[in-house]
Amino acid sequence: MAFARFLSLLSVITLSLFLLASNASSRSLSTPHETTVLNVVSSLQQTQHILSIDPTTTTRPEFESKSIPFFLNASSPLTLELHSRDTLLASHHKDYKSLVLSRLERDSSRVAGIAAKVRFSVEGVDRSDLKPVYNDETMYNPEELTTPVVSGASQGSGEYFSRIGVGTPAKEMYMVLDTGSDVNWLQCKPCADCYEQSDPVFDPAESSTYKPLTCAAPQCASLEVSTCRSNKCLYQVSYGDGSFTVGEYATDTVTFGDSGKVNDVALGCGHDNEGLFMGAAGLLGLGGGALSMTNQINATSFSYCLVDRDSGNSSILDFNSVQISDGDATAPLLRNKKIDTFYYVGLSGFSVGGEKVEIPSSVFEVDDATGDGGVILDCGTAVTRLQTEAYNSLRDAFVKLAKDFKNATSSISLFDTCYDFSSMSSVNVPAVAFQFTGGKSIDLPAKNYLIPIDDAGTFCFAFAPTSSELSIIGNVQQQGTRITYDLENNLIGLSANQC
Ligand SMILES: *[C@@H]1O[C@H](CO)[C@@H](O)[C@H](O)[C@H]1NC(C)=O
Ligand SMILES: *[C@@H]1O[C@H](CO)[C@@H](O)[C@H](O)[C@H]1NC(C)=O
Ligand SMILES: *[C@@H]1O[C@H](CO)[C@@H](O)[C@H](O)[C@H]1NC(C)=O
Ligand SMILES: *[C@@H]1O[C@H](CO)[C@@H](O)[C@H](O)[C@H]1NC(C)=O
């Protein structure tokens, strides 16, 4: 066994040397297609590791007592630590496969929520008649939207979290980071309905800087769904899959670790919160709309690197410090006139094994007239979704070059292309790259498209088809790459291995 591993390792080394040598000389002498190495052993080790992480021992940085050096002024850099969901929430999963299946189930509800949101905007559904309902006994009831409330237990669209401080004195709490929504909110006392969160629920009465917004406040007018009660602005945010938060729209001071704090950030103080976001205290909207954290702090850029979700590591979210260097891949950052929340990216296609995959580029374009289609970058979606036709072309190109791999028997959840690598320690797999309009491309590390779905060595090709016209680049494909949203220059920067 050990000897077999040694032999396969040796063959990888030999092949890598061969590839290095052949790259330097002539393509025609090299292997018929470009490959990259998938480290099977390391991926499988992480499947064990992630289940062994005990969130109760995760260190929670305390910054309440530290003196904060400055208040934000134009373009001050702000920094937050970024954690993945599975390092913060206790795992109820008996094995890695059950963890993956629950992630994929969450992922489907996330994608359904995004599709619903786009549909509302594209079809111009008027939601101005939707009002949060406020009963006299401090009870908030949401207006019924489109779907029933789903059980919170297995749901939660938050995949990455940061710890911020809210109020004065600052109370630290974990917030979901979401590039796919705008309104910031957190659970607040008194709770008509609060789900379980890992930090104490925020009590506005204990913050000297908490101020409810009046109905005339411009922030109140920017809300999609709001109503006025005793001259206080009430908000409601629904996530398309039946989950929602309702409460008082207010402002308070937000502290970004020890990098700075911002006064008067508008956020929802949610007294009735149902459906999603188990574990976190609330959500930071990083979207492109007026009420997002990004816009409220006038950020000229933000940048994150999503750590491998199974590594248990953390990374950094930065505002106002552009990190694009000359060698980095870049892509146009595009906007959809019909909806300002999402960050669209100019994708032209893919290459597999170094060869361009034949996909009409119109598949990835936003239709300016209708607002349909396009490709968004989203940190809350896990698996990249492509229109079925594009997905089929990409998968077929991969399958063709991967024909010697041992097929795993059936399709699993979202995935229809899976391999059995259980007898291998590493394997050379066809290279996959994103190609962007503007000519740049980025090679994906093998572990960003062949992911373990159990601890026994079954790996699946981690792209999936969608019946929606919107394609989504998900966090599995973004892992390990620092992604910079340069909002001033409408540019996305992607630098590999910059976590
Ligand atoms: C602006 O922020 C910088 C830190 O980025 C700080 O040194 C400076 O004092 C601030 N200026 C004002 C006027 O607050
Ligand atoms: C953002 O810009 C607006 C308009 O220029 C300004 O009123 C506001 O104070 C700025 N916010 C911050 C946090 O700098
Ligand atoms: C996680 O962090 C450790 C220690 O900093 C490092 O050795 C390891 O390579 C990291 N793992 C990943 C997957 O980034
Ligand atoms: C695996 O399945 C693909 C597609 O069905 C097929 O082309 C390939 O030959 C199979 N590989 C092996 C080793 O049987």
Coordinates of C-alpha atoms and ligand atoms in Angstrom, one line a residue:
M1 CA 0.0 0.0 0.0
A2 CA 2.6 2.5 1.1
F3 CA 4.8 1.3 -1.8
A4 CA 1.9 1.9 -4.2
R5 CA 1.5 5.4 -2.9
F6 CA 5.2 6.0 -3.2
L7 CA 5.1 4.8 -6.8
S8 CA 2.2 7.0 -7.7
L9 CA 3.9 10.0 -6.0
L10 CA 7.0 9.2 -8.0
S11 CA 5.0 9.2 -11.2
V12 CA 3.5 12.6 -10.3
I13 CA 6.9 14.0 -9.7
T14 CA 8.3 12.6 -12.9
L15 CA 5.3 13.8 -14.8
S16 CA 5.6 17.3 -13.3
L17 CA 9.3 17.4 -14.2
F18 CA 8.4 16.3 -17.7
L19 CA 5.7 19.0 -17.9
L20 CA 8.1 21.6 -16.7
A21 CA 10.6 20.6 -19.2
S22 CA 8.2 20.3 -22.1
N23 CA 6.6 23.7 -21.3
A24 CA 9.9 25.3 -21.6
S25 CA 10.5 23.7 -25.0
S26 CA 7.8 22.9 -27.4
R27 CA 4.1 22.2 -26.8
S28 CA 4.0 19.5 -29.4
L29 CA 6.3 17.3 -27.3
S30 CA 4.2 17.6 -24.2
T31 CA 1.2 15.6 -23.1
P32 CA -1.8 16.0 -25.4
H33 CA -3.6 18.3 -23.1
E34 CA -2.8 20.5 -20.1
T35 CA -3.2 19.0 -16.7
T36 CA -2.9 20.0 -13.1
V37 CA -2.4 17.9 -10.0
L38 CA -5.2 17.0 -7.6
N39 CA -3.8 16.1 -4.2
V40 CA -6.2 13.4 -3.2
V41 CA -4.6 12.7 0.1
S42 CA -4.7 16.3 1.3
S43 CA -8.3 16.7 0.2
L44 CA -9.3 13.6 2.1
Q45 CA -7.3 14.6 5.2
Q46 CA -9.3 17.8 5.3
T47 CA -12.6 15.9 5.1
Q48 CA -11.5 14.3 8.4
H49 CA -10.2 17.6 9.9
I50 CA -13.3 19.7 9.3
L51 CA -15.5 17.3 11.3
S52 CA -13.1 17.4 14.2
I53 CA -13.2 21.2 14.6
D54 CA -14.9 22.2 17.8
P55 CA -16.5 25.6 17.2
T56 CA -16.7 26.3 21.0
T57 CA -12.9 26.4 21.0
T58 CA -12.6 28.8 18.1
T59 CA -11.0 31.9 19.3
R60 CA -13.2 34.9 19.2
P61 CA -11.1 38.1 18.8
E62 CA -12.0 40.5 21.5
F63 CA -11.6 44.1 20.5
E64 CA -14.2 45.8 22.7
S65 CA -11.6 46.8 25.3
K66 CA -9.0 48.0 22.8
S67 CA -8.9 51.6 21.9
I68 CA -9.9 52.1 18.4
P69 CA -7.4 54.3 16.6
F70 CA -9.6 56.3 14.3
F71 CA -13.0 56.9 12.9
L72 CA -13.4 56.3 9.3
N73 CA -12.7 59.1 6.8
A74 CA -12.6 58.9 3.1
S75 CA -10.9 55.7 1.9
S76 CA -9.5 54.6 5.3
P77 CA -8.6 51.0 4.9
L78 CA -10.7 48.6 7.0
T79 CA -10.0 45.0 7.7
L80 CA -12.1 42.1 9.0
E81 CA -11.2 38.5 9.6
L82 CA -13.2 36.1 7.5
H83 CA -14.3 32.6 8.8
S84 CA -16.1 29.8 7.1
R85 CA -19.3 28.5 8.4
D86 CA -18.2 25.1 9.4
T87 CA -15.6 26.4 11.7
L88 CA -18.2 28.4 13.7
L89 CA -21.2 26.2 13.9
A90 CA -21.2 22.9 15.7
S91 CA -21.3 20.1 13.2
H92 CA -24.3 17.8 13.5
H93 CA -23.0 15.6 10.8
K94 CA -22.0 12.1 11.4
D95 CA -19.7 12.0 8.4
Y96 CA -18.3 14.2 5.6
K97 CA -20.9 13.1 3.1
S98 CA -23.8 14.2 5.2
L99 CA -22.0 17.6 5.6
V100 CA -21.6 17.9 1.9
L101 CA -25.2 17.0 1.2
S102 CA -26.4 19.6 3.6
R103 CA -24.2 22.2 2.0
L104 CA -25.5 21.4 -1.4
E105 CA -29.1 21.5 -0.2
R106 CA -28.4 25.0 1.3
D107 CA -26.8 25.9 -1.9
S108 CA -29.9 25.1 -3.9
S109 CA -32.0 27.3 -1.7
R110 CA -29.5 30.1 -2.1
V111 CA -29.6 29.9 -5.9
A112 CA -33.4 29.8 -5.8
G113 CA -33.4 32.9 -3.7
I114 CA -31.1 34.7 -6.1
A115 CA -33.2 33.7 -9.1
A116 CA -36.4 34.9 -7.4
K117 CA -34.7 38.3 -6.6
V118 CA -33.6 38.7 -10.2
R119 CA -37.0 37.8 -11.5
F120 CA -38.7 40.4 -9.3
S121 CA -36.4 43.1 -10.6
V122 CA -36.3 42.0 -14.2
E123 CA -40.1 41.6 -14.4
G124 CA -40.5 44.9 -12.6
V125 CA -42.7 43.3 -9.9
D126 CA -44.0 46.2 -7.8
R127 CA -43.4 45.5 -4.2
S128 CA -44.3 48.9 -2.9
D129 CA -47.6 47.6 -1.6
L130 CA -45.9 45.1 0.6
K131 CA -45.7 46.4 4.1
P132 CA -44.2 44.8 7.2
V133 CA -47.2 44.4 9.6
Y134 CA -46.8 45.6 13.1
N135 CA -49.1 44.5 15.8
D136 CA -49.6 46.4 19.0
E137 CA -47.9 43.9 21.2
T138 CA -44.4 44.5 19.8
M139 CA -45.1 41.7 17.4
Y140 CA -43.9 42.0 13.8
N141 CA -45.5 39.8 11.2
P142 CA -44.2 39.7 7.7
E143 CA -46.4 40.2 4.8
E144 CA -46.8 36.9 3.0
L145 CA -44.6 37.0 0.0
T146 CA -44.4 34.1 -2.4
T147 CA -43.4 31.0 -0.6
P148 CA -43.9 29.4 2.8
V149 CA -41.3 29.9 5.5
V150 CA -38.8 27.1 5.5
S151 CA -37.5 25.4 8.5
G152 CA -34.4 27.1 9.8
A153 CA -32.8 23.9 11.0
S154 CA -31.1 22.7 7.9
Q155 CA -31.0 26.0 6.1
G156 CA -28.8 29.1 6.2
S157 CA -27.3 30.9 3.3
G158 CA -24.4 32.2 5.2
E159 CA -21.2 30.5 4.2
Y160 CA -18.6 33.1 5.3
F161 CA -18.7 35.2 8.5
S162 CA -16.9 38.1 10.0
R163 CA -16.8 39.5 13.5
I164 CA -17.8 43.1 13.8
G165 CA -18.8 45.4 16.7
V166 CA -22.2 47.0 16.9
G167 CA -23.2 49.9 19.2
T168 CA -21.4 51.8 22.0
P169 CA -19.9 50.1 23.8
A170 CA -19.3 47.8 20.9
K171 CA -20.8 44.3 21.2
E172 CA -18.9 41.9 19.0
M173 CA -20.8 39.4 16.9
Y174 CA -20.5 37.1 13.9
M175 CA -22.3 38.4 10.8
V176 CA -22.8 36.6 7.5
L177 CA -21.1 38.3 4.6
D178 CA -23.3 38.5 1.6
T179 CA -22.3 40.0 -1.8
G180 CA -25.8 39.1 -3.0
S181 CA -27.8 41.4 -0.7
D182 CA -27.7 45.0 0.5
V183 CA -29.6 45.6 3.8
N184 CA -27.5 45.0 6.9
W185 CA -29.4 43.6 9.8
L186 CA -29.0 41.9 13.1
Q187 CA -31.3 40.1 15.6
C188 CA -32.5 42.5 18.3
K189 CA -34.1 42.4 21.7
P190 CA -37.0 42.1 22.4
C191 CA -37.3 39.1 20.2
A192 CA -40.7 38.2 18.8
D193 CA -38.8 35.5 17.1
C194 CA -35.1 35.1 17.1
Y195 CA -33.2 32.0 15.9
E196 CA -30.3 30.6 17.9
Q197 CA -27.1 32.6 17.5
S198 CA -23.7 32.1 19.0
D199 CA -23.3 35.6 20.5
P200 CA -25.8 37.3 22.8
V201 CA -28.6 39.0 21.0
F202 CA -28.1 42.7 20.5
D203 CA -30.0 44.9 22.9
P204 CA -30.4 48.5 21.4
A205 CA -31.3 49.8 24.9
E206 CA -27.7 49.1 25.9
S207 CA -26.1 51.1 23.1
S208 CA -25.7 54.9 23.6
T209 CA -25.3 55.5 19.8
Y210 CA -28.4 53.5 18.7
K211 CA -30.9 55.8 16.9
P212 CA -34.1 54.7 15.2
L213 CA -34.5 56.2 11.7
T214 CA -37.6 58.4 11.1
C215 CA -39.9 57.7 8.3
A216 CA -38.5 60.8 6.4
A217 CA -34.9 59.5 6.5
P218 CA -33.5 58.9 3.1
Q219 CA -32.3 55.4 4.2
C220 CA -35.9 54.6 4.9
A221 CA -37.0 55.7 1.5
S222 CA -34.3 53.4 -0.1
L223 CA -35.7 50.3 1.5
E224 CA -37.6 48.0 -0.9
V225 CA -40.2 47.1 1.7
S226 CA -40.9 49.5 4.6
T227 CA -43.6 51.1 6.6
C228 CA -44.0 53.9 9.1
R229 CA -45.1 53.4 12.7
S230 CA -45.1 56.1 15.3
N231 CA -42.7 58.0 13.0
K232 CA -40.3 55.0 13.1
C233 CA -39.2 53.3 9.9
L234 CA -39.9 49.6 9.9
Y235 CA -38.1 47.3 7.4
Q236 CA -38.5 43.9 6.1
V237 CA -36.1 41.8 4.0
S238 CA -37.2 38.5 2.5
Y239 CA -34.8 36.2 0.8
G240 CA -37.0 34.6 -1.8
D241 CA -37.0 31.2 -0.2
G242 CA -39.4 32.1 2.6
S243 CA -36.9 33.4 5.1
F244 CA -37.2 37.0 6.3
T245 CA -36.3 39.5 9.0
V246 CA -38.6 42.3 10.2
G247 CA -38.0 45.1 12.6
E248 CA -36.9 48.7 13.2
Y249 CA -34.6 50.4 10.8
A250 CA -32.0 52.3 12.8
T251 CA -28.4 53.6 12.8
D252 CA -25.6 52.7 15.1
T253 CA -21.8 52.7 15.2
V254 CA -20.1 49.7 13.6
T255 CA -16.6 48.7 14.6
F256 CA -14.3 46.9 12.2
G257 CA -12.0 45.0 14.4
D258 CA -9.2 47.3 15.5
S259 CA -9.0 48.9 12.0
G260 CA -11.6 51.6 12.5
K261 CA -15.2 52.4 13.2
V262 CA -18.0 54.1 11.3
N263 CA -20.8 56.1 12.9
D264 CA -24.5 56.0 11.9
V265 CA -24.5 52.9 9.7
A266 CA -28.1 52.1 8.8
L267 CA -29.1 48.6 9.9
G268 CA -32.2 46.6 10.5
C269 CA -32.8 45.8 14.2
G270 CA -34.7 42.6 13.6
H271 CA -37.3 41.5 16.1
D272 CA -38.8 38.7 14.0
N273 CA -36.2 36.7 12.1
E274 CA -37.2 33.4 10.5
G275 CA -35.7 30.9 8.2
L276 CA -32.0 31.4 7.5
F277 CA -28.8 32.4 9.0
M278 CA -28.5 30.0 11.9
G279 CA -25.6 30.8 14.1
A280 CA -24.7 34.3 13.0
A281 CA -26.2 37.4 14.7
G282 CA -27.1 39.0 11.3
L283 CA -25.9 39.9 7.9
L284 CA -23.5 42.4 6.3
G285 CA -24.8 43.3 2.9
L286 CA -21.8 43.8 0.5
G287 CA -24.0 44.2 -2.5
G288 CA -23.9 47.1 -4.9
G289 CA -27.2 48.8 -3.7
A290 CA -27.4 52.1 -1.8
L291 CA -28.0 50.5 1.6
S292 CA -25.1 48.0 1.6
M293 CA -22.2 48.3 4.0
T294 CA -20.0 48.8 1.0
N295 CA -21.9 51.9 -0.1
Q296 CA -22.6 53.3 3.3
I297 CA -18.9 53.4 4.1
N298 CA -18.2 54.8 0.6
A299 CA -15.8 52.0 -0.1
T300 CA -13.8 52.4 -3.3
S301 CA -13.0 48.7 -3.3
F302 CA -13.2 45.6 -1.2
S303 CA -11.4 42.4 -1.4
Y304 CA -11.6 39.0 0.1
C305 CA -10.0 35.6 -0.2
L306 CA -12.2 32.7 0.7
V307 CA -10.3 30.1 2.6
D308 CA -10.9 26.5 1.7
R309 CA -14.0 25.6 3.7
D310 CA -12.5 22.4 5.0
S311 CA -9.3 23.9 6.2
G312 CA -10.6 25.6 9.3
N313 CA -8.4 28.6 8.4
S314 CA -9.5 32.2 8.4
S315 CA -8.5 35.0 6.0
I316 CA -9.0 38.7 5.6
L317 CA -11.7 41.0 4.1
D318 CA -10.4 44.4 3.2
F319 CA -12.1 47.6 2.3
N320 CA -10.4 50.4 0.5
S321 CA -7.1 48.7 -0.3
V322 CA -7.0 47.6 -3.9
Q323 CA -4.9 44.5 -4.3
I324 CA -4.5 44.0 -8.1
S325 CA -1.0 43.6 -9.4
D326 CA 0.3 43.4 -12.9
G327 CA 0.4 39.7 -13.2
D328 CA -3.2 39.2 -11.9
A329 CA -6.1 38.2 -14.0
T330 CA -8.7 40.9 -14.4
A331 CA -12.2 41.0 -15.6
P332 CA -14.7 43.8 -16.3
L333 CA -17.0 44.5 -13.4
L334 CA -20.4 45.0 -15.0
R335 CA -23.8 46.3 -13.7
N336 CA -27.3 45.3 -14.6
K337 CA -29.5 48.4 -15.1
K338 CA -32.4 46.5 -13.7
I339 CA -30.8 45.4 -10.4
D340 CA -28.0 47.1 -8.6
T341 CA -27.3 44.5 -5.9
F342 CA -25.3 41.9 -7.9
Y343 CA -21.7 42.2 -9.2
Y344 CA -21.7 41.0 -12.8
V345 CA -18.4 39.8 -14.3
G346 CA -17.4 39.7 -18.0
L347 CA -17.0 36.0 -18.6
S348 CA -16.3 34.8 -22.1
G349 CA -16.0 31.1 -21.5
F350 CA -13.8 28.3 -20.3
S351 CA -10.9 26.2 -21.4
V352 CA -10.4 22.6 -20.5
G353 CA -7.0 20.9 -21.0
G354 CA -5.8 24.2 -22.6
E355 CA -8.5 24.1 -25.3
K356 CA -11.3 26.6 -25.5
V357 CA -14.7 25.1 -24.9
E358 CA -17.2 25.9 -27.6
I359 CA -19.9 28.0 -25.9
P360 CA -21.6 30.9 -27.6
S361 CA -20.4 34.0 -25.7
S362 CA -23.9 35.4 -25.7
V363 CA -24.8 32.8 -23.1
F364 CA -22.8 34.9 -20.6
E365 CA -24.0 38.3 -21.5
V366 CA -26.6 40.4 -19.7
D367 CA -29.5 41.3 -22.0
D368 CA -29.5 45.1 -21.6
A369 CA -33.1 45.5 -22.6
T370 CA -34.6 42.8 -20.3
G371 CA -31.9 42.5 -17.6
D372 CA -31.8 38.7 -18.0
G373 CA -28.8 36.6 -18.1
G374 CA -25.2 37.5 -17.3
V375 CA -22.8 36.0 -14.7
I376 CA -22.5 37.2 -11.1
L377 CA -19.8 36.6 -8.6
D378 CA -21.3 35.5 -5.4
C379 CA -19.6 34.6 -2.1
G380 CA -22.7 32.9 -0.7
T381 CA -23.3 30.4 -3.5
A382 CA -21.0 27.4 -3.3
V383 CA -21.1 25.6 -6.7
T384 CA -20.8 27.6 -10.0
R385 CA -24.1 27.5 -11.9
L386 CA -24.1 27.7 -15.7
Q387 CA -27.0 27.7 -18.1
T388 CA -27.6 24.0 -19.0
E389 CA -26.2 24.3 -22.5
A390 CA -23.0 25.9 -21.3
Y391 CA -22.7 23.4 -18.4
N392 CA -23.1 20.5 -20.8
S393 CA -20.4 21.8 -23.1
L394 CA -18.0 22.3 -20.2
R395 CA -18.7 18.9 -18.6
D396 CA -18.4 17.1 -21.9
A397 CA -15.1 18.7 -22.6
F398 CA -13.9 17.6 -19.2
V399 CA -15.3 14.1 -19.4
K400 CA -13.6 13.6 -22.8
L401 CA -10.2 14.2 -21.4
A402 CA -10.9 12.4 -18.1
K403 CA -12.0 9.2 -19.9
D404 CA -9.4 7.0 -18.2
F405 CA -10.5 7.9 -14.7
K406 CA -12.5 5.3 -12.8
N407 CA -16.1 6.6 -12.9
A408 CA -18.1 6.7 -9.6
T409 CA -21.3 4.9 -10.1
S410 CA -24.2 7.4 -9.8
S411 CA -24.8 11.1 -9.8
I412 CA -24.9 12.8 -6.4
S413 CA -27.1 15.7 -5.5
L414 CA -26.2 18.5 -8.0
F415 CA -23.4 16.6 -9.6
D416 CA -23.6 14.2 -12.5
T417 CA -19.8 13.6 -13.1
C418 CA -18.0 11.9 -10.3
Y419 CA -14.8 9.8 -10.1
D420 CA -13.4 7.2 -7.7
F421 CA -9.9 8.3 -6.7
S422 CA -9.8 6.1 -3.6
S423 CA -6.8 4.2 -4.8
M424 CA -4.7 7.2 -5.7
S425 CA -2.7 9.7 -3.6
S426 CA -2.7 12.3 -6.4
V427 CA -3.9 12.4 -9.9
N428 CA -3.2 14.6 -13.0
V429 CA -6.5 16.0 -14.1
P430 CA -7.4 18.1 -17.1
A431 CA -6.8 21.8 -16.4
V432 CA -9.8 24.1 -16.2
A433 CA -9.6 27.9 -16.6
F434 CA -12.1 30.8 -16.6
Q435 CA -11.7 33.1 -19.6
F436 CA -12.8 36.7 -19.2
T437 CA -13.8 39.3 -21.7
G438 CA -10.8 41.5 -22.1
G439 CA -8.6 38.5 -22.7
K440 CA -7.3 37.5 -19.3
S441 CA -7.9 34.1 -17.8
I442 CA -7.3 32.3 -14.5
D443 CA -6.4 28.6 -14.1
L444 CA -8.4 27.0 -11.4
P445 CA -6.5 24.8 -8.8
A446 CA -7.7 21.2 -9.3
K447 CA -9.4 21.2 -5.8
N448 CA -11.6 24.1 -7.0
Y449 CA -13.4 21.8 -9.4
L450 CA -12.9 18.3 -8.2
I451 CA -14.2 18.2 -4.7
P452 CA -14.6 15.2 -2.3
I453 CA -18.1 14.3 -1.5
D454 CA -17.3 11.7 1.0
D455 CA -14.3 10.6 3.0
A456 CA -13.7 7.5 0.8
G457 CA -12.3 9.1 -2.3
T458 CA -15.3 10.0 -4.5
F459 CA -14.7 13.3 -6.1
C460 CA -17.2 15.2 -8.3
F461 CA -16.8 17.8 -11.0
A462 CA -18.1 20.8 -9.1
F463 CA -20.1 22.8 -11.6
A464 CA -23.8 22.5 -12.0
P465 CA -26.5 23.4 -14.5
T466 CA -29.3 25.9 -13.9
S467 CA -32.5 26.5 -15.7
S468 CA -32.2 30.2 -14.9
E469 CA -30.6 32.5 -17.5
L470 CA -28.3 33.8 -14.7
S471 CA -25.0 32.1 -14.2
I472 CA -23.2 32.4 -10.9
I473 CA -19.6 31.9 -10.0
G474 CA -19.6 30.3 -6.6
N475 CA -17.3 30.1 -3.7
V476 CA -15.9 26.6 -4.5
Q477 CA -14.4 28.0 -7.6
Q478 CA -13.2 31.2 -5.8
Q479 CA -11.5 29.5 -2.9
G480 CA -7.9 30.4 -2.4
T481 CA -8.0 33.3 -4.9
R482 CA -8.0 36.9 -3.6
I483 CA -10.9 38.6 -5.4
T484 CA -10.8 42.4 -5.5
Y485 CA -13.8 44.4 -6.4
D486 CA -12.4 47.7 -7.6
L487 CA -15.6 49.7 -7.6
E488 CA -14.0 52.9 -8.8
N489 CA -12.5 51.4 -11.9
N490 CA -15.2 48.7 -12.5
L491 CA -12.6 46.0 -12.4
I492 CA -12.5 42.6 -10.8
G493 CA -9.0 41.4 -9.9
L494 CA -8.2 37.7 -9.2
S495 CA -4.9 36.7 -7.7
A496 CA -4.2 33.1 -7.1
N497 CA -2.9 31.9 -3.7
Q498 CA -3.3 35.1 -1.9
C499 CA -5.3 34.1 1.2
Ligands
LIG1 C1 -8.4 60.0 8.7 O1 -7.9 58.7 8.9 C2 -6.6 58.5 9.1 C3 -6.3 57.1 9.3 O2 -6.6 56.4 8.1 C4 -6.2 59.3 10.4 O3 -4.8 59.2 10.6 C5 -6.6 60.7 10.3 O4 -6.4 61.4 11.5 C6 -8.1 60.8 9.9 N1 -8.4 62.2 9.7 C7 -9.4 62.8 10.2 C8 -9.7 64.2 9.9 O5 -10.2 62.3 11.0
LIG2 C1 -20.1 58.9 2.4 O1 -20.3 59.9 1.5 C2 -21.5 60.7 1.8 C3 -21.7 61.6 0.7 O2 -20.5 62.2 0.3 C4 -21.2 61.4 3.2 O3 -22.3 62.2 3.5 C5 -20.9 60.4 4.2 O4 -20.6 61.0 5.4 C6 -19.8 59.4 3.8 N1 -19.7 58.4 4.8 C7 -18.5 58.0 5.3 C8 -18.6 56.9 6.3 O5 -17.5 58.5 5.0
LIG3 C1 -4.1 26.7 6.9 O1 -3.2 27.4 7.8 C2 -2.1 26.6 8.1 C3 -1.3 27.4 9.2 O2 -1.2 28.8 8.9 C4 -1.3 26.4 6.8 O3 -0.1 25.6 7.1 C5 -2.1 25.6 5.9 O4 -1.4 25.5 4.6 C6 -3.4 26.4 5.6 N1 -4.3 25.6 4.8 C7 -4.9 26.0 3.7 C8 -5.7 25.0 3.0 O5 -4.8 27.1 3.3
LIG4 C1 -16.6 6.9 -17.7 O1 -17.8 7.5 -18.2 C2 -17.6 8.2 -19.4 C3 -18.9 8.9 -19.8 O2 -20.0 8.0 -19.6 C4 -17.0 7.3 -20.5 O3 -16.8 8.1 -21.7 C5 -15.7 6.7 -20.0 O4 -15.2 5.8 -20.9 C6 -15.9 6.0 -18.6 N1 -14.6 5.7 -18.1 C7 -14.3 4.4 -17.8 C8 -12.9 4.2 -17.4 O5 -15.1 3.5 -18.0

